PDB file of C-alpha atoms and ligand atoms in Angstrom:
ATOM      1  CA  MET A   1     191.166 264.456 159.742  1.00 41.00           C
ATOM      2  CA  SER A   2     188.755 266.595 162.176  1.00 44.00           C
ATOM      3  CA  SER A   3     188.144 264.430 165.908  1.00 43.00           C
ATOM      4  CA  GLN A   4     184.563 266.261 165.035  1.00 54.00           C
ATOM      5  CA  PRO A   5     181.373 264.805 164.351  1.00 52.00           C
ATOM      6  CA  VAL A   6     179.402 267.061 161.744  1.00 52.00           C
ATOM      7  CA  ARG A   7     176.978 268.447 163.653  1.00 55.00           C
ATOM      8  CA  SER A   8     174.519 269.276 160.768  1.00 55.00           C
ATOM      9  CA  GLU A   9     172.042 270.102 164.245  1.00 53.00           C
ATOM     10  CA  ASP A  10     174.333 273.379 164.635  1.00 54.00           C
ATOM     11  CA  ALA A  11     175.180 274.440 160.624  1.00 56.00           C
ATOM     12  CA  ARG A  12     170.958 274.554 159.696  1.00 53.00           C
ATOM     13  CA  ALA A  13     170.760 276.834 163.578  1.00 51.00           C
ATOM     14  CA  GLU A  14     173.586 278.822 162.302  1.00 52.00           C
ATOM     15  CA  HIS A  15     170.473 280.075 159.564  1.00 49.00           C
ATOM     16  CA  ALA A  16     167.305 280.951 158.440  1.00 48.00           C
ATOM     17  CA  LEU A  17     166.184 279.414 156.436  1.00 58.00           C
ATOM     18  CA  PRO A  18     165.503 279.423 153.141  1.00 77.00           C
ATOM     19  CA  LEU A  19     169.323 279.369 152.167  1.00 93.00           C
ATOM     20  CA  LYS A  20     170.583 280.469 148.885  1.00 97.00           C
ATOM     21  CA  VAL A  21     171.513 277.824 146.210  1.00 98.00           C
ATOM     22  CA  ALA A  22     174.954 277.533 144.688  1.00 98.00           C
ATOM     23  CA  VAL A  23     176.263 274.874 141.669  1.00 98.00           C
ATOM     24  CA  ILE A  24     179.895 273.911 141.872  1.00 98.00           C
ATOM     25  CA  LEU A  25     179.637 272.415 138.422  1.00 98.00           C
ATOM     26  CA  VAL A  26     183.027 270.516 137.836  1.00 98.00           C
ATOM     27  CA  ALA A  27     184.283 270.122 134.556  1.00 98.00           C
ATOM     28  CA  ALA A  28     188.113 269.943 134.580  1.00 98.00           C
ATOM     29  CA  GLY A  29     188.275 266.946 134.336  1.00 95.00           C
ATOM     30  CA  ILE A  30     190.974 266.049 130.583  1.00 91.00           C
ATOM     31  CA  GLY A  31     188.425 263.487 129.840  1.00 91.00           C
ATOM     32  CA  VAL A  32     191.691 260.501 128.703  1.00 91.00           C
ATOM     33  CA  ARG A  33     188.723 257.963 128.510  1.00 93.00           C
ATOM     34  CA  LEU A  34     186.510 259.969 125.905  1.00 94.00           C
ATOM     35  CA  ASP A  35     189.707 260.395 123.824  1.00 90.00           C
ATOM     36  CA  ALA A  36     187.815 263.546 121.822  1.00 90.00           C
ATOM     37  CA  GLY A  37     191.020 265.198 121.180  1.00 93.00           C
ATOM     38  CA  ILE A  38     189.462 268.244 123.632  1.00 95.00           C
ATOM     39  CA  PRO A  39     188.479 268.849 127.461  1.00 96.00           C
ATOM     40  CA  LYS A  40     185.441 266.795 127.997  1.00 96.00           C
ATOM     41  CA  ALA A  41     183.359 268.840 129.014  1.00 98.00           C
ATOM     42  CA  PHE A  42     183.567 270.949 125.148  1.00 98.00           C
ATOM     43  CA  ALA A  43     182.797 267.273 123.760  1.00 97.00           C
ATOM     44  CA  PRO A  44     179.879 267.285 120.872  1.00 97.00           C
ATOM     45  CA  LEU A  45     176.613 266.020 121.156  1.00 97.00           C
ATOM     46  CA  CYS A  46     174.187 266.453 119.557  1.00 96.00           C
ATOM     47  CA  GLY A  47     175.859 269.512 118.320  1.00 95.00           C
ATOM     48  CA  GLU A  48     176.241 270.962 121.525  1.00 96.00           C
ATOM     49  CA  SER A  49     179.950 270.608 124.712  1.00 97.00           C
ATOM     50  CA  LEU A  50     178.495 268.925 126.997  1.00 98.00           C
ATOM     51  CA  LEU A  51     179.116 271.836 129.131  1.00 98.00           C
ATOM     52  CA  THR A  52     176.665 274.111 127.398  1.00 98.00           C
ATOM     53  CA  HIS A  53     173.873 270.677 128.193  1.00 98.00           C
ATOM     54  CA  ALA A  54     174.925 271.246 132.033  1.00 98.00           C
ATOM     55  CA  LEU A  55     174.223 274.248 132.067  1.00 98.00           C
ATOM     56  CA  ARG A  56     170.792 274.765 130.615  1.00 97.00           C
ATOM     57  CA  GLY A  57     169.709 272.131 132.784  1.00 97.00           C
ATOM     58  CA  VAL A  58     171.436 273.260 136.708  1.00 98.00           C
ATOM     59  CA  PHE A  59     169.903 276.180 136.005  1.00 97.00           C
ATOM     60  CA  GLY A  60     166.748 275.193 134.734  1.00 97.00           C
ATOM     61  CA  CYS A  61     166.356 274.719 138.237  1.00 98.00           C
ATOM     62  CA  ALA A  62     164.607 277.689 139.368  1.00 97.00           C
ATOM     63  CA  GLU A  63     166.248 277.836 142.799  1.00 97.00           C
ATOM     64  CA  VAL A  64     169.908 277.962 141.784  1.00 98.00           C
ATOM     65  CA  GLU A  65     171.151 281.151 141.760  1.00 98.00           C
ATOM     66  CA  HIS A  66     174.698 281.168 141.494  1.00 98.00           C
ATOM     67  CA  VAL A  67     177.010 278.791 139.247  1.00 98.00           C
ATOM     68  CA  VAL A  68     180.343 278.598 139.769  1.00 98.00           C
ATOM     69  CA  VAL A  69     182.209 276.369 136.655  1.00 98.00           C
ATOM     70  CA  VAL A  70     185.702 274.652 137.677  1.00 98.00           C
ATOM     71  CA  ALA A  71     187.317 274.842 134.121  1.00 98.00           C
ATOM     72  CA  PRO A  72     190.747 273.449 132.440  1.00 97.00           C
ATOM     73  CA  VAL A  73     192.875 275.607 132.839  1.00 96.00           C
ATOM     74  CA  SER A  74     193.373 276.009 129.303  1.00 96.00           C
ATOM     75  CA  HIS A  75     189.534 276.971 128.538  1.00 97.00           C
ATOM     76  CA  VAL A  76     188.318 278.840 131.146  1.00 98.00           C
ATOM     77  CA  GLY A  77     187.889 281.841 128.060  1.00 98.00           C
ATOM     78  CA  GLN A  78     185.862 278.913 126.085  1.00 97.00           C
ATOM     79  CA  CYS A  79     183.428 278.474 129.348  1.00 98.00           C
ATOM     80  CA  TRP A  80     182.317 281.786 130.007  1.00 98.00           C
ATOM     81  CA  ALA A  81     181.792 281.620 126.357  1.00 98.00           C
ATOM     82  CA  ALA A  82     179.090 279.160 126.897  1.00 97.00           C
ATOM     83  CA  ALA A  83     177.789 281.147 130.312  1.00 97.00           C
ATOM     84  CA  ASP A  84     176.838 284.380 128.332  1.00 97.00           C
ATOM     85  CA  VAL A  85     175.837 281.924 125.100  1.00 95.00           C
ATOM     86  CA  LEU A  86     173.168 281.145 127.747  1.00 96.00           C
ATOM     87  CA  GLY A  87     172.251 284.952 128.641  1.00 96.00           C
ATOM     88  CA  GLU A  88     173.815 283.477 132.811  1.00 96.00           C
ATOM     89  CA  HIS A  89     176.859 285.722 132.763  1.00 95.00           C
ATOM     90  CA  SER A  90     175.925 287.828 136.368  1.00 96.00           C
ATOM     91  CA  ARG A  91     174.784 284.220 137.865  1.00 97.00           C
ATOM     92  CA  VAL A  92     177.965 282.218 136.890  1.00 98.00           C
ATOM     93  CA  ASP A  93     181.750 282.858 138.173  1.00 98.00           C
ATOM     94  CA  VAL A  94     184.688 280.665 135.766  1.00 98.00           C
ATOM     95  CA  VAL A  95     187.765 279.060 138.174  1.00 98.00           C
ATOM     96  CA  ALA A  96     190.652 276.945 136.662  1.00 98.00           C
ATOM     97  CA  GLY A  97     190.389 273.279 138.439  1.00 98.00           C
ATOM     98  CA  GLY A  98     192.916 271.765 140.468  1.00 95.00           C
ATOM     99  CA  ALA A  99     195.589 268.764 140.023  1.00 93.00           C
ATOM    100  CA  ASP A 100     192.464 265.793 140.674  1.00 93.00           C
ATOM    101  CA  ARG A 101     188.248 265.826 141.401  1.00 95.00           C
ATOM    102  CA  SER A 102     188.698 266.641 144.959  1.00 94.00           C
ATOM    103  CA  ALA A 103     190.804 269.786 143.746  1.00 94.00           C
ATOM    104  CA  SER A 104     188.390 271.082 141.369  1.00 96.00           C
ATOM    105  CA  VAL A 105     185.294 271.092 144.161  1.00 97.00           C
ATOM    106  CA  GLU A 106     188.272 272.806 147.031  1.00 96.00           C
ATOM    107  CA  VAL A 107     188.951 275.757 144.197  1.00 97.00           C
ATOM    108  CA  GLY A 108     185.041 275.857 142.946  1.00 98.00           C
ATOM    109  CA  LEU A 109     184.330 276.240 146.927  1.00 98.00           C
ATOM    110  CA  GLY A 110     187.028 279.476 147.546  1.00 98.00           C
ATOM    111  CA  ALA A 111     184.554 280.758 144.445  1.00 98.00           C
ATOM    112  CA  LEU A 112     181.445 280.738 146.383  1.00 98.00           C
ATOM    113  CA  ARG A 113     180.555 283.973 147.411  1.00 97.00           C
ATOM    114  CA  PRO A 114     178.903 285.428 150.644  1.00 95.00           C
ATOM    115  CA  GLY A 115     174.832 284.501 150.750  1.00 95.00           C
ATOM    116  CA  ASP A 116     175.655 280.898 149.322  1.00 98.00           C
ATOM    117  CA  GLY A 117     174.112 278.605 151.710  1.00 98.00           C
ATOM    118  CA  ILE A 118     172.986 275.133 150.361  1.00 98.00           C
ATOM    119  CA  ILE A 119     175.816 273.895 147.695  1.00 98.00           C
ATOM    120  CA  LEU A 120     175.397 271.279 144.670  1.00 98.00           C
ATOM    121  CA  VAL A 121     178.682 269.629 143.743  1.00 98.00           C
ATOM    122  CA  HIS A 122     177.876 268.337 140.133  1.00 98.00           C
ATOM    123  CA  ASP A 123     179.752 266.360 136.933  1.00 98.00           C
ATOM    124  CA  VAL A 124     180.235 268.211 133.902  1.00 98.00           C
ATOM    125  CA  ALA A 125     180.680 264.679 132.650  1.00 98.00           C
ATOM    126  CA  ARG A 126     176.208 263.938 134.071  1.00 98.00           C
ATOM    127  CA  CYS A 127     175.352 266.775 132.146  1.00 98.00           C
ATOM    128  CA  LEU A 128     171.800 265.489 131.414  1.00 98.00           C
ATOM    129  CA  ALA A 129     170.499 265.221 134.769  1.00 98.00           C
ATOM    130  CA  PRO A 130     167.102 267.541 134.689  1.00 97.00           C
ATOM    131  CA  SER A 131     166.386 269.774 137.064  1.00 98.00           C
ATOM    132  CA  ASP A 132     163.416 267.756 139.075  1.00 97.00           C
ATOM    133  CA  LEU A 133     166.673 265.972 140.351  1.00 98.00           C
ATOM    134  CA  PHE A 134     168.602 268.896 141.041  1.00 98.00           C
ATOM    135  CA  ALA A 135     165.041 270.066 142.752  1.00 98.00           C
ATOM    136  CA  ARG A 136     164.525 266.837 144.712  1.00 98.00           C
ATOM    137  CA  VAL A 137     168.662 267.255 146.272  1.00 98.00           C
ATOM    138  CA  ILE A 138     167.643 270.837 147.144  1.00 98.00           C
ATOM    139  CA  GLY A 139     164.425 270.160 149.032  1.00 98.00           C
ATOM    140  CA  ALA A 140     166.468 266.971 150.869  1.00 98.00           C
ATOM    141  CA  VAL A 141     168.654 269.826 152.328  1.00 98.00           C
ATOM    142  CA  ARG A 142     165.756 271.884 153.030  1.00 97.00           C
ATOM    143  CA  ALA A 143     163.522 269.205 154.945  1.00 96.00           C
ATOM    144  CA  GLY A 144     167.541 268.863 157.752  1.00 96.00           C
ATOM    145  CA  HIS A 145     169.786 266.219 155.384  1.00 98.00           C
ATOM    146  CA  SER A 146     173.235 268.016 155.624  1.00 98.00           C
ATOM    147  CA  ALA A 147     174.475 265.870 153.075  1.00 98.00           C
ATOM    148  CA  VAL A 148     172.051 263.979 150.317  1.00 98.00           C
ATOM    149  CA  VAL A 149     172.958 262.279 147.375  1.00 98.00           C
ATOM    150  CA  PRO A 150     170.715 260.339 144.327  1.00 98.00           C
ATOM    151  CA  GLY A 151     171.326 256.756 144.291  1.00 98.00           C
ATOM    152  CA  LEU A 152     170.064 254.292 141.723  1.00 98.00           C
ATOM    153  CA  PRO A 153     169.249 250.221 142.358  1.00 98.00           C
ATOM    154  CA  VAL A 154     171.733 248.382 141.062  1.00 97.00           C
ATOM    155  CA  THR A 155     170.906 245.976 138.609  1.00 95.00           C
ATOM    156  CA  ASP A 156     173.846 244.071 138.790  1.00 96.00           C
ATOM    157  CA  THR A 157     175.421 241.615 140.786  1.00 97.00           C
ATOM    158  CA  VAL A 158     178.838 243.142 142.474  1.00 96.00           C
ATOM    159  CA  LYS A 159     181.475 241.228 143.997  1.00 97.00           C
ATOM    160  CA  VAL A 160     184.617 242.594 146.747  1.00 96.00           C
ATOM    161  CA  VAL A 161     187.822 240.672 144.437  1.00 98.00           C
ATOM    162  CA  ASP A 162     191.902 240.887 145.212  1.00 98.00           C
ATOM    163  CA  ALA A 163     194.578 241.908 143.485  1.00 98.00           C
ATOM    164  CA  GLN A 164     194.538 238.310 142.026  1.00 98.00           C
ATOM    165  CA  GLY A 165     190.805 237.849 141.186  1.00 98.00           C
ATOM    166  CA  ARG A 166     189.931 236.144 144.530  1.00 98.00           C
ATOM    167  CA  VAL A 167     186.574 236.375 145.170  1.00 98.00           C
ATOM    168  CA  LEU A 168     186.176 237.753 148.766  1.00 98.00           C
ATOM    169  CA  GLY A 169     182.392 238.838 148.498  1.00 97.00           C
ATOM    170  CA  THR A 170     179.634 239.140 147.757  1.00 97.00           C
ATOM    171  CA  ALA A 171     177.269 242.575 147.977  1.00 95.00           C
ATOM    172  CA  ASP A 172     173.545 242.083 149.375  1.00 96.00           C
ATOM    173  CA  ARG A 173     172.133 244.241 146.314  1.00 96.00           C
ATOM    174  CA  GLU A 174     169.476 245.482 148.106  1.00 95.00           C
ATOM    175  CA  SER A 175     171.714 247.059 150.208  1.00 96.00           C
ATOM    176  CA  LEU A 176     172.904 249.180 147.625  1.00 97.00           C
ATOM    177  CA  ARG A 177     172.721 252.436 145.232  1.00 98.00           C
ATOM    178  CA  ALA A 178     174.804 253.819 142.069  1.00 98.00           C
ATOM    179  CA  ILE A 179     175.681 257.272 143.326  1.00 98.00           C
ATOM    180  CA  GLN A 180     174.785 260.305 141.297  1.00 98.00           C
ATOM    181  CA  THR A 181     175.906 263.525 140.699  1.00 98.00           C
ATOM    182  CA  PRO A 182     174.186 266.266 142.148  1.00 98.00           C
ATOM    183  CA  GLN A 183     175.132 265.936 145.375  1.00 98.00           C
ATOM    184  CA  GLY A 184     173.527 268.285 148.417  1.00 98.00           C
ATOM    185  CA  PHE A 185     175.422 269.729 151.915  1.00 98.00           C
ATOM    186  CA  LEU A 186     174.944 272.511 153.564  1.00 98.00           C
ATOM    187  CA  ARG A 187     177.974 275.148 152.814  1.00 98.00           C
ATOM    188  CA  GLU A 188     179.205 274.453 156.577  1.00 97.00           C
ATOM    189  CA  VAL A 189     179.576 270.309 156.204  1.00 98.00           C
ATOM    190  CA  LEU A 190     181.015 270.781 152.502  1.00 98.00           C
ATOM    191  CA  GLU A 191     183.864 273.248 154.353  1.00 97.00           C
ATOM    192  CA  GLN A 192     184.376 271.429 157.069  1.00 97.00           C
ATOM    193  CA  ALA A 193     184.698 268.109 155.358  1.00 96.00           C
ATOM    194  CA  HIS A 194     187.235 269.564 152.378  1.00 96.00           C
ATOM    195  CA  ALA A 195     188.935 270.564 155.356  1.00 94.00           C
ATOM    196  CA  GLY A 196     189.054 267.271 156.921  1.00 81.00           C
ATOM    197  CA  ALA A 197     189.507 264.216 154.305  1.00 66.00           C
ATOM    198  CA  ALA A 198     191.580 263.639 152.008  1.00 76.00           C
ATOM    199  CA  SER A 199     190.813 262.702 147.845  1.00 79.00           C
ATOM    200  CA  ALA A 200     187.895 260.866 147.585  1.00 85.00           C
ATOM    201  CA  THR A 201     185.197 259.541 143.998  1.00 89.00           C
ATOM    202  CA  ASP A 202     183.001 262.289 145.587  1.00 95.00           C
ATOM    203  CA  ASP A 203     182.154 264.596 148.228  1.00 97.00           C
ATOM    204  CA  ALA A 204     179.794 262.571 150.078  1.00 98.00           C
ATOM    205  CA  GLY A 205     182.274 260.197 150.748  1.00 96.00           C
ATOM    206  CA  LEU A 206     185.041 262.604 151.978  1.00 96.00           C
ATOM    207  CA  VAL A 207     181.330 263.276 154.228  1.00 96.00           C
ATOM    208  CA  GLU A 208     181.089 260.083 155.497  1.00 95.00           C
ATOM    209  CA  ARG A 209     185.126 259.961 156.455  1.00 93.00           C
ATOM    210  CA  ILE A 210     184.454 263.332 159.037  1.00 93.00           C
ATOM    211  CA  GLY A 211     180.875 261.385 160.661  1.00 94.00           C
ATOM    212  CA  GLY A 212     178.882 263.069 159.155  1.00 96.00           C
ATOM    213  CA  HIS A 213     175.624 262.108 157.744  1.00 97.00           C
ATOM    214  CA  VAL A 214     174.343 260.809 153.693  1.00 98.00           C
ATOM    215  CA  HIS A 215     171.381 260.574 152.690  1.00 98.00           C
ATOM    216  CA  VAL A 216     170.254 259.169 149.901  1.00 98.00           C
ATOM    217  CA  VAL A 217     167.025 259.931 147.455  1.00 98.00           C
ATOM    218  CA  ASP A 218     165.555 258.885 144.641  1.00 98.00           C
ATOM    219  CA  GLY A 219     168.471 259.309 141.214  1.00 98.00           C
ATOM    220  CA  ASP A 220     167.440 259.239 137.230  1.00 98.00           C
ATOM    221  CA  HIS A 221     169.053 257.370 133.958  1.00 97.00           C
ATOM    222  CA  ARG A 222     169.637 260.444 132.692  1.00 97.00           C
ATOM    223  CA  ALA A 223     172.079 261.620 135.545  1.00 98.00           C
ATOM    224  CA  MET A 224     174.471 258.937 133.824  1.00 98.00           C
ATOM    225  CA  LYS A 225     178.202 259.577 133.228  1.00 97.00           C
ATOM    226  CA  ILE A 226     179.335 260.156 129.772  1.00 98.00           C
ATOM    227  CA  THR A 227     183.656 258.755 130.192  1.00 97.00           C
ATOM    228  CA  THR A 228     183.856 256.436 127.509  1.00 97.00           C
ATOM    229  CA  PRO A 229     182.205 257.185 123.745  1.00 96.00           C
ATOM    230  CA  ALA A 230     179.864 254.501 124.324  1.00 97.00           C
ATOM    231  CA  ASP A 231     178.813 256.406 127.169  1.00 97.00           C
ATOM    232  CA  LEU A 232     178.000 259.399 124.706  1.00 96.00           C
ATOM    233  CA  ALA A 233     176.161 257.629 121.705  1.00 96.00           C
ATOM    234  CA  VAL A 234     173.476 256.599 124.739  1.00 96.00           C
ATOM    235  CA  ALA A 235     173.661 260.152 126.041  1.00 97.00           C
ATOM    236  CA  THR A 236     173.101 260.906 122.499  1.00 96.00           C
ATOM    237  CA  ALA A 237     169.905 257.853 122.459  1.00 95.00           C
ATOM    238  CA  LEU A 238     168.577 259.329 125.196  1.00 94.00           C
ATOM    239  CA  LEU A 239     168.485 262.863 123.868  1.00 93.00           C
ATOM    240  CA  GLN A 240     166.653 262.261 120.691  1.00 91.00           C
ATOM    241  CA  ASP A 241     164.978 258.727 121.842  1.00 73.00           C
ATOM    242  CA  GLY A 242     161.576 260.268 122.665  1.00 58.00           C
ATOM    243  CA  PRO A 243     160.317 258.081 125.366  1.00 47.00           C
ATOM    244  CA  TYR A 244     164.063 257.436 127.100  1.00 47.00           C
ATOM    245  CA  ALA A 245     164.279 261.634 127.540  1.00 53.00           C
ATOM    246  CA  GLY A 246     161.470 263.108 128.967  1.00 49.00           C
TER     247      GLY A 246
HETATM  248  O1  LIG B 301     187.230 261.363 136.172  1.00 91.13           O
HETATM  249  P1  LIG B 301     186.674 261.494 136.690  1.00 91.13           P
HETATM  250  O2  LIG B 301     185.230 261.007 135.623  1.00 91.13           O
HETATM  251  O3  LIG B 301     185.903 260.380 137.372  1.00 91.13           O
HETATM  252  O4  LIG B 301     185.153 263.125 136.348  1.00 91.13           O
HETATM  253  C1  LIG B 301     184.705 263.488 137.911  1.00 91.13           C
HETATM  254  C2  LIG B 301     184.004 265.303 137.099  1.00 91.13           C
HETATM  255  O5  LIG B 301     185.463 265.993 137.310  1.00 91.13           O
HETATM  256  C3  LIG B 301     184.121 265.180 135.635  1.00 91.13           C
HETATM  257  O6  LIG B 301     183.304 266.510 135.771  1.00 91.13           O
HETATM  258  C4  LIG B 301     184.977 266.163 134.717  1.00 91.13           C
HETATM  259  O7  LIG B 301     185.326 266.611 133.829  1.00 91.13           O
HETATM  260  C5  LIG B 301     185.890 266.564 136.961  1.00 91.13           C
HETATM  261  N1  LIG B 301     186.557 266.883 137.349  1.00 91.13           N
HETATM  262  C6  LIG B 301     187.524 268.506 137.572  1.00 91.13           C
HETATM  263  N2  LIG B 301     189.085 267.936 137.701  1.00 91.13           N
HETATM  264  C7  LIG B 301     190.188 266.760 137.629  1.00 91.13           C
HETATM  265  C8  LIG B 301     189.758 266.197 137.607  1.00 91.13           C
HETATM  266  C9  LIG B 301     188.116 266.235 137.303  1.00 91.13           C
HETATM  267  O8  LIG B 301     186.627 269.135 137.615  1.00 91.13           O
HETATM  268  N3  LIG B 301     191.325 267.719 138.021  1.00 91.13           N
END
């Protein structure tokens, strides 16, 4: 682990703004809990794969210039096909993923192009994240935050419990946020975080571990994570029901 805390001002000072924006779209998960019989990225949602929905949301943000799709090893060609259907071959690279999410992000980091300066990491499982959420995260990075996550207020009461089921404490709900993707970073900060820390369930967690500051912006209910068949039903309703879709 690095002993040097992240200096976002140093990282920014090395670049003249505006920095180019790239998205690492991690899509290499099997999706065991969804149990679709194919990798989750290719599960159908209202007639299109989660990957196609996710790519449309990403490219709906005009600032995105490059997308690295981190694919299941068995589905690299199908990821290229999804990009081609959207007419996005030149702005896409496809690489085969790693053993866990963090390893897949690291593979994606290796496929960035030289000019990529602001990096958003996004889960294909949050395939309905709207384009304006990408723009909000990018805007916060451009405004000076070197690590940015979208978050929503928590409606459940959250308790810490031990392995025996004993409650150890109750979190103050007012200070809790449910964190989503896309998460945005200055490239140097994300690279330093992945070089210096072990695996984590999100990239901002790695930045926290090396002493970096993480800023929260408003999340969006459409950026829900599709994990189970019930989540897929909710996502279908989000796409089909006017009041929630917009
Ligand atoms: O497993 P989990 O649902 O937390 O995965 C979150 C995201 O990470 C998904 O978009 C999944 O495709 C991706 N992932 C990956 N490579 C892995 C495991 C998960 O790209 N080995």
